[in-house]
Coordinates of C-alpha atoms in Angstrom, one line a residue:
X24 CA -0.2 -0.3 -0.3
X25 CA 1.9 3.7 -0.8
X26 CA 1.1 6.4 1.4
X27 CA 0.4 10.0 -0.1
X28 CA 0.2 13.2 2.2
X29 CA -0.6 16.1 0.2
X30 CA 0.6 19.8 2.2
X31 CA 3.4 20.1 4.1
X32 CA 1.6 22.3 7.2
X33 CA 1.5 21.5 10.9
X34 CA -1.4 18.8 10.2
X35 CA 0.3 17.6 6.9
X36 CA 4.0 16.7 8.7
X37 CA 2.4 15.3 11.6
X38 CA 0.7 13.1 9.6
X39 CA 3.5 11.8 7.1
X40 CA 5.4 11.8 10.3
X41 CA 3.0 8.9 12.1
X42 CA 3.2 6.7 8.6
X43 CA 7.6 6.7 8.6
X44 CA 7.6 6.5 12.4
X45 CA 5.2 3.1 12.3
X46 CA 7.4 1.8 9.9
X47 CA 6.0 2.4 6.2
X48 CA 7.4 4.7 3.8
X49 CA 5.2 8.1 2.6
X50 CA 5.2 10.3 0.2
X51 CA 4.9 13.9 1.4
X52 CA 4.2 16.6 -1.8
X53 CA 4.1 20.1 -1.2
X54 CA 4.0 22.5 -3.8
X55 CA 6.4 25.1 -1.8
X56 CA 8.7 26.9 -3.2
X57 CA 7.4 26.3 -6.4
X58 CA 3.6 28.0 -5.5
X59 CA 2.9 29.8 -2.4
X60 CA -0.4 31.0 -1.0
X61 CA -0.5 35.2 -0.1
X62 CA -0.1 34.0 3.0
X63 CA 3.2 31.9 3.1
X64 CA 6.5 33.6 3.1
X65 CA 9.0 30.7 4.0
X66 CA 10.2 27.5 2.0
X67 CA 9.9 25.4 5.1
X68 CA 7.3 23.2 6.3
X69 CA 5.0 24.2 8.8
X70 CA 5.0 27.7 8.6
X71 CA 3.3 29.8 11.5
X72 CA 1.1 32.3 9.2
X73 CA -1.5 34.3 11.8
X74 CA 0.2 34.0 14.8
X75 CA 4.0 32.4 16.8
X76 CA 1.5 31.5 19.6
X77 CA 0.4 28.1 20.4
X78 CA -1.5 29.1 23.0
X79 CA -1.6 27.9 26.5
X80 CA 1.0 25.9 28.3
X81 CA -0.6 24.4 31.6
X82 CA -2.5 21.0 31.5
X83 CA -5.2 22.9 33.5
X84 CA -6.0 24.6 30.0
X85 CA -8.2 24.0 27.1
X86 CA -5.2 24.2 24.5
X87 CA -2.2 22.8 27.1
X88 CA -4.1 19.4 27.7
X89 CA -4.2 19.4 23.8
X90 CA -0.5 19.7 23.5
X91 CA -0.1 16.9 26.1
X92 CA -2.6 14.4 24.4
X93 CA -0.7 15.0 21.2
X94 CA 3.2 14.4 22.9
X95 CA 1.4 11.5 24.5
X96 CA 0.7 10.2 20.6
X97 CA 3.8 10.8 19.6
X98 CA 3.6 14.7 18.5
X99 CA 6.3 15.7 16.0
X100 CA 5.5 19.3 16.2
X101 CA 5.1 19.5 20.6
X102 CA 8.4 18.3 21.1
X103 CA 10.1 20.7 18.6
X104 CA 8.0 24.1 20.2
X105 CA 8.8 23.2 23.6
X106 CA 12.5 23.7 22.5
X107 CA 11.8 26.7 20.5
X108 CA 9.7 28.9 23.0
X109 CA 10.1 32.0 23.8
X110 CA 8.7 33.9 26.9
X111 CA 5.3 34.6 26.9
X112 CA 3.6 34.5 29.9
X113 CA 1.4 31.5 30.3
X114 CA 1.6 30.7 26.6
X115 CA 3.6 28.5 24.3
X116 CA 4.5 30.5 21.6
X117 CA 7.8 29.8 19.3
X118 CA 10.8 31.6 17.6
X119 CA 8.6 30.9 14.5
X120 CA 11.8 30.5 11.7
X121 CA 13.4 27.8 14.0
X122 CA 10.1 25.7 14.6
X123 CA 9.7 25.6 11.2
X124 CA 13.3 24.8 10.4
X125 CA 13.8 22.0 12.6
X126 CA 10.6 20.6 11.9
X127 CA 11.6 20.5 8.0
X128 CA 15.0 19.2 8.7
X129 CA 13.3 16.5 10.9
X130 CA 11.3 15.5 8.0
X131 CA 13.5 16.1 5.3
X132 CA 16.0 13.3 7.2
X133 CA 13.5 10.7 8.0
X134 CA 14.4 7.4 6.1
X135 CA 11.2 6.6 5.4
X136 CA 9.6 10.0 4.0
X137 CA 10.2 10.7 0.1
X138 CA 9.5 14.5 -0.6
X139 CA 8.3 15.5 -3.8
X140 CA 8.1 19.6 -4.7
X141 CA 5.3 19.8 -6.3
X142 CA 1.4 20.8 -6.9
X143 CA -1.3 18.1 -7.2
X144 CA -4.1 19.3 -9.1
X145 CA -6.5 16.0 -8.3
X146 CA -7.3 13.7 -6.1
X147 CA -6.1 10.1 -6.5
X148 CA -8.8 7.5 -5.8
X149 CA -7.1 4.2 -6.5
X150 CA -6.9 0.4 -4.2
X151 CA -3.3 0.7 -3.7
X152 CA -3.1 4.3 -2.5
X153 CA -4.0 6.5 1.1
X154 CA -4.3 9.5 0.7
X155 CA -4.3 12.1 3.5
X156 CA -5.1 15.2 2.2
X157 CA -3.5 18.1 4.8
X158 CA -3.7 21.3 1.7
X159 CA -5.1 23.8 4.6
X160 CA -7.9 26.6 4.5
X161 CA -6.1 27.9 1.2
X162 CA -6.8 24.9 -0.7
X163 CA -7.6 26.7 -4.4
X164 CA -7.4 25.8 -8.4
X165 CA -8.1 22.3 -8.9
X166 CA -7.4 20.6 -6.1
X167 CA -10.2 22.5 -4.5
X168 CA -12.6 21.8 -7.5
X169 CA -11.2 18.2 -6.8
X170 CA -11.7 18.3 -3.5
X171 CA -15.7 19.4 -4.3
X172 CA -16.1 16.2 -6.3
X173 CA -15.6 14.2 -3.8
X174 CA -16.9 16.5 -0.8
X175 CA -19.7 18.8 -2.4
X176 CA -20.1 22.4 -1.2
X177 CA -17.2 23.9 0.6
X178 CA -18.1 26.5 3.2
X179 CA -15.9 29.8 3.7
X180 CA -14.5 31.9 5.8
X181 CA -12.0 35.2 5.9
X182 CA -8.6 34.8 8.4
X183 CA -6.3 37.7 9.0
X184 CA -3.3 38.1 10.6
X185 CA -1.6 41.0 13.2
X186 CA 0.9 43.6 12.0
X187 CA 4.8 42.7 13.5
X188 CA 7.3 45.7 14.7
X189 CA 10.5 45.8 16.1
X190 CA 11.0 45.7 19.7
X191 CA 13.9 48.7 19.5
X192 CA 11.2 51.5 18.3
X193 CA 8.8 51.0 20.6
X194 CA 8.9 54.0 23.3
X195 CA 9.7 52.0 26.6
X196 CA 8.9 56.0 28.1
X197 CA 5.5 55.0 28.0
X198 CA 5.1 51.4 27.0
X199 CA 6.2 48.6 29.9
X200 CA 6.4 45.0 30.3
X201 CA 4.2 43.0 32.2
X202 CA 2.3 39.7 32.2
X203 CA -1.3 40.3 33.4
X204 CA -1.8 39.1 36.9
X205 CA 2.0 38.9 36.9
X206 CA 1.8 36.1 35.6
X207 CA 4.9 35.1 33.4
X208 CA 8.3 37.2 33.2
X209 CA 8.0 40.9 32.7
X210 CA 9.9 40.7 29.2
X211 CA 7.2 38.6 27.8
X212 CA 5.1 41.4 27.0
X213 CA 5.3 44.8 26.4
X214 CA 2.2 46.3 27.1
X215 CA 1.1 49.9 25.3
X216 CA -1.1 51.7 27.6
X217 CA -4.0 54.5 26.7
X218 CA -6.1 57.1 28.2
X219 CA -9.3 57.6 27.7
X220 CA -8.8 60.2 25.0
X221 CA -6.1 58.7 23.7
X222 CA -8.3 55.4 23.6
X223 CA -11.6 57.1 21.8
X224 CA -9.3 59.0 19.0
X225 CA -7.9 55.5 17.8
X226 CA -11.0 53.9 18.2
X227 CA -12.5 56.3 16.1
X228 CA -10.0 56.3 13.6
X229 CA -9.5 53.0 13.6
X230 CA -13.4 52.6 12.9
X231 CA -13.2 55.1 9.7
X232 CA -9.6 53.8 7.9
X233 CA -9.8 52.6 4.9
X234 CA -9.8 48.0 4.3
X235 CA -7.9 46.0 1.4
X236 CA -11.4 45.4 0.3
X237 CA -14.6 46.7 -0.3
X238 CA -16.9 43.8 0.6
X239 CA -17.3 42.4 4.3
X240 CA -16.3 39.0 5.3
X241 CA -18.1 36.5 6.9
X242 CA -14.8 36.0 9.4
X243 CA -14.7 33.2 12.1
X244 CA -14.7 34.6 15.6
X245 CA -11.2 34.1 17.4
X246 CA -9.5 35.6 14.0
X247 CA -12.0 38.5 13.5
X248 CA -10.4 42.1 12.6
X249 CA -9.8 44.6 14.4
X250 CA -11.1 47.1 12.6
X251 CA -14.4 45.0 12.4
X252 CA -14.8 44.3 16.3
X253 CA -14.1 48.5 16.8
X254 CA -17.5 48.7 14.7
X255 CA -19.6 46.7 17.3
X256 CA -19.0 49.7 19.5
X257 CA -16.6 51.8 21.0
X258 CA -15.8 50.1 24.1
X259 CA -16.0 46.1 22.5
X260 CA -12.1 46.4 22.0
X261 CA -11.5 47.5 25.2
X262 CA -13.1 44.5 26.4
X263 CA -11.1 42.1 23.7
X264 CA -7.6 42.4 22.6
X265 CA -7.5 45.6 24.1
X266 CA -8.3 45.1 27.6
X267 CA -6.6 46.8 30.7
X268 CA -7.8 43.9 33.5
X269 CA -4.5 42.8 35.2
X270 CA -2.2 45.2 34.3
X271 CA -1.1 48.6 36.1
X272 CA 0.8 51.5 34.5
X273 CA 3.9 51.9 36.4
X274 CA 3.4 55.9 35.3
X275 CA 0.2 56.2 37.1
X276 CA 0.0 53.3 39.2
X277 CA -3.8 52.7 38.3
X278 CA -5.0 50.3 35.6
X279 CA -4.8 51.8 32.2
X280 CA -8.4 52.8 30.3
X281 CA -7.2 50.6 28.0
X282 CA -4.0 48.3 26.3
X283 CA -2.3 47.4 23.5
X284 CA -0.2 43.6 24.4
X285 CA 2.9 43.4 22.0
X286 CA 3.9 39.7 21.9
X287 CA 7.8 38.1 21.8
X288 CA 7.6 36.9 17.4
X289 CA 11.1 35.9 17.9
X290 CA 13.7 34.0 20.8
X291 CA 16.0 37.4 20.7
X292 CA 13.2 39.3 21.3
X293 CA 14.0 41.6 18.7
X294 CA 10.5 41.2 17.2
X295 CA 7.0 41.9 19.0
X296 CA 3.4 41.3 17.4
X297 CA 0.3 43.2 18.1
X298 CA -1.6 40.6 19.8
X299 CA -5.5 40.3 18.5
X300 CA -5.1 43.1 16.2
X301 CA -5.5 41.0 12.8
X302 CA -6.3 43.4 10.1
X303 CA -7.9 43.8 6.9
X304 CA -6.8 47.7 6.4
X305 CA -4.6 48.6 3.7
X306 CA -0.8 49.1 4.4
X307 CA -0.5 53.0 4.7
X308 CA -4.0 53.3 6.8
X309 CA -2.2 50.3 9.1
X310 CA 0.6 52.4 9.3
X311 CA -1.5 55.8 9.8
X312 CA -3.5 54.0 12.5
X313 CA -1.8 51.6 14.4
X314 CA 1.1 54.6 14.8
X315 CA -1.7 56.3 17.3
X316 CA -1.0 54.1 19.9
X317 CA 0.8 55.6 22.7
X318 CA 4.0 54.0 22.4
X319 CA 4.4 52.9 18.8
X320 CA 4.2 56.4 17.6
X321 CA 7.5 55.8 16.0
X322 CA 7.2 51.9 15.4
X323 CA 8.5 49.8 12.7
X324 CA 6.4 47.6 11.0
X325 CA 8.4 44.4 9.4
X326 CA 5.7 42.8 8.8
X327 CA 1.7 44.2 8.0
X328 CA -1.2 42.4 8.3
X329 CA -3.2 40.7 5.7
X330 CA -6.2 39.2 5.3
X331 CA -7.0 35.5 2.9
X332 CA -8.9 33.3 2.6
X333 CA -9.9 30.0 4.8
X334 CA -12.1 27.3 3.5
X335 CA -13.2 24.3 5.4
X336 CA -15.7 21.0 4.6
X337 CA -19.0 20.7 5.8
X338 CA -17.5 18.2 7.5
X339 CA -19.9 16.5 9.2
X340 CA -21.8 15.6 6.6
X341 CA -18.7 13.8 5.0
X342 CA -15.9 12.7 7.3
X343 CA -15.9 10.0 9.7
X344 CA -14.4 10.4 13.7
X345 CA -11.4 9.0 12.4
X346 CA -10.8 12.0 9.5
X347 CA -11.4 9.9 6.3
X348 CA -14.1 10.2 4.1
X349 CA -17.7 8.4 4.3
X350 CA -17.3 7.8 0.4
X351 CA -13.8 6.9 -0.1
X352 CA -12.4 5.5 3.2
X353 CA -8.9 5.9 1.7
X354 CA -8.7 9.8 1.6
X355 CA -7.9 11.0 4.9
X356 CA -8.8 15.3 5.5
X357 CA -6.7 17.0 7.8
X358 CA -6.2 20.5 9.5
X359 CA -8.1 23.5 9.4
X360 CA -9.8 22.1 5.8
X361 CA -11.6 20.3 8.2
X362 CA -13.5 22.3 10.4
X363 CA -10.5 22.3 13.6
X364 CA -9.5 25.8 14.1
X365 CA -6.0 26.3 15.4
X366 CA -2.4 25.1 14.7
X367 CA -2.1 22.6 17.4
X368 CA -6.1 21.6 16.5
X369 CA -4.7 21.1 13.1
X370 CA -1.2 19.4 13.6
X371 CA -3.8 16.8 16.0
X372 CA -6.0 16.1 13.6
X373 CA -2.8 15.0 11.5
X374 CA -1.5 13.2 13.9
X375 CA -5.3 11.1 13.8
X376 CA -5.1 11.2 10.3
X377 CA -1.8 9.7 9.9
X378 CA -2.2 7.0 13.1
X379 CA -5.4 6.2 10.9
X380 CA -4.1 5.6 7.5
X381 CA -2.1 3.0 8.5
X382 CA -4.8 1.4 10.8
X383 CA -6.9 1.5 7.5
X384 CA -3.9 -0.2 5.3
X385 CA -3.3 -2.9 8.7
X386 CA -7.0 -3.7 8.6
X387 CA -7.7 -2.5 11.7
X388 CA -10.6 -0.5 13.3
X389 CA -9.5 3.3 13.4
X390 CA -8.3 4.8 16.3
X391 CA -11.1 6.7 17.3
X392 CA -10.3 8.4 20.9
X393 CA -12.6 8.7 23.8
X394 CA -14.6 12.0 24.0
X395 CA -13.7 12.7 27.4
X396 CA -10.2 13.7 25.9
X397 CA -10.0 17.2 23.5
X398 CA -8.8 15.1 20.7
X399 CA -11.8 13.2 21.0
X400 CA -14.2 15.9 21.5
X401 CA -12.8 17.8 18.2
X402 CA -13.1 14.4 16.2
X403 CA -16.3 13.9 17.7
X404 CA -17.6 17.6 16.6
X405 CA -16.3 17.2 13.3
X406 CA -18.1 14.2 12.5
X407 CA -21.5 15.2 14.4
X408 CA -24.3 14.9 11.9
X409 CA -26.6 17.0 14.3
X410 CA -24.9 19.9 13.9
X411 CA -26.8 22.3 10.9
X412 CA -24.8 25.1 10.5
X413 CA -20.9 23.7 11.0
X414 CA -18.6 25.9 12.2
X415 CA -14.9 25.8 12.7
X416 CA -14.0 24.8 16.3
X417 CA -11.0 25.0 18.8
X418 CA -9.9 23.5 21.5
X419 CA -11.9 24.4 24.5
X420 CA -13.6 22.5 27.6
X421 CA -17.1 23.0 26.8
X422 CA -16.7 20.6 24.0
X423 CA -15.9 18.1 26.5
X424 CA -19.0 16.0 28.9
X425 CA -19.4 17.5 31.5
X426 CA -17.7 15.8 35.2
X427 CA -20.0 14.5 37.2
X428 CA -21.0 16.0 40.4
X429 CA -20.2 19.2 38.9
X430 CA -17.3 21.1 40.5
X431 CA -18.1 24.9 40.6
X432 CA -15.0 25.9 41.2
X433 CA -13.7 26.6 37.5
X434 CA -9.9 26.3 38.1
X435 CA -10.6 22.9 40.0
X436 CA -13.5 21.9 37.4
X437 CA -10.7 22.2 34.7
X438 CA -7.9 20.0 36.4
X439 CA -10.2 17.5 37.2
X440 CA -11.8 17.5 33.2
X441 CA -7.9 17.0 32.0
X442 CA -6.7 14.6 34.6
X443 CA -9.8 12.2 33.3
X444 CA -8.9 13.1 29.4
X445 CA -5.1 11.9 30.0
X446 CA -6.2 9.1 31.8
X447 CA -8.5 7.8 29.1
X448 CA -5.8 8.5 26.8
X449 CA -3.5 6.4 28.4
X450 CA -5.8 3.8 28.9
X451 CA -6.4 3.2 25.2
X452 CA -2.3 3.6 24.0
X453 CA -1.0 1.5 26.8

């Protein structure tokens, strides 16, 4: 049996790694560097486009639990992410260039992985080929049409990436280093505080700035452009990415009216991204409006925010929990195209697709993780036929079955959910 993995993003490299680690030969097809989407810049695999944060590290958080489950399943990306971590409070953020390079090196040197640099335009249906489609949320062209022939209609939304500024261009006479509530080191985040007047002036310019396209976008809530959020109401950003809670401005000794946080983009701390400021504004407008942020008057932008199309399947209608097609079991999908939302969620789906591809070749039952695990709950979600208006979902404790009897304290409840999940996972993989 031949194994083909199409796409060397986070999901694709995890899928290829699991197949190769099982002792099987696998061919990994990647269109870069011959062709790149508008969102991709690097030639390396597993490129992080939107943010360098892989979310929370704590196991008693949904994101932390997900990563721990992946690590126990033999993840490629999680151990490397921990090696490439940069200071980010309680989050696991990485130096994205080092992260991608290390993953690329691992894939290229694995004896069971053959890499073919070409764009695959059609899905092969064959009795002797098992294919994993991990082409990502930017799938287009003939491949998109090939997927539609197998799966029917796509659903689409739009995603946005935040700008990056140089650390030395931030005015530290105004800004200050601190993590919310003192969690993490003072150098993990740079905070740019606003007075009420500064904030209201900024929001006024933000909502009236010119966007890169004229029509409105159906954007996934977690990646909503900051200007669209601001149009919901003057205080909407102040209760979202610009919330001042947990911060004290050392100049005043009080909590600021609002604050923009900058998070380390690389290990050296020479670049910072503007947290939560995904945007669709024209580049000139970004420079003008974002320079109104106190401490960023003279900011040097090394990358402006960009917006790009994302597409995903109506997965509950077409996919099993094992991530293969109901009508064509030898074809698997992995990554954001399945409707899992987030870097690690995508990588996690790649792990399960790779495991189940091998099990299919060996005539074994698919590995379906318990719904009490985060990966099991995500697999259940993307295959739940009762969902009528399917939308992407990231890791969260709300998709897990509740603990009985109910634990009122949220932190204790999350810890109990995490412990239950890892115990259930260990029972499956022991």
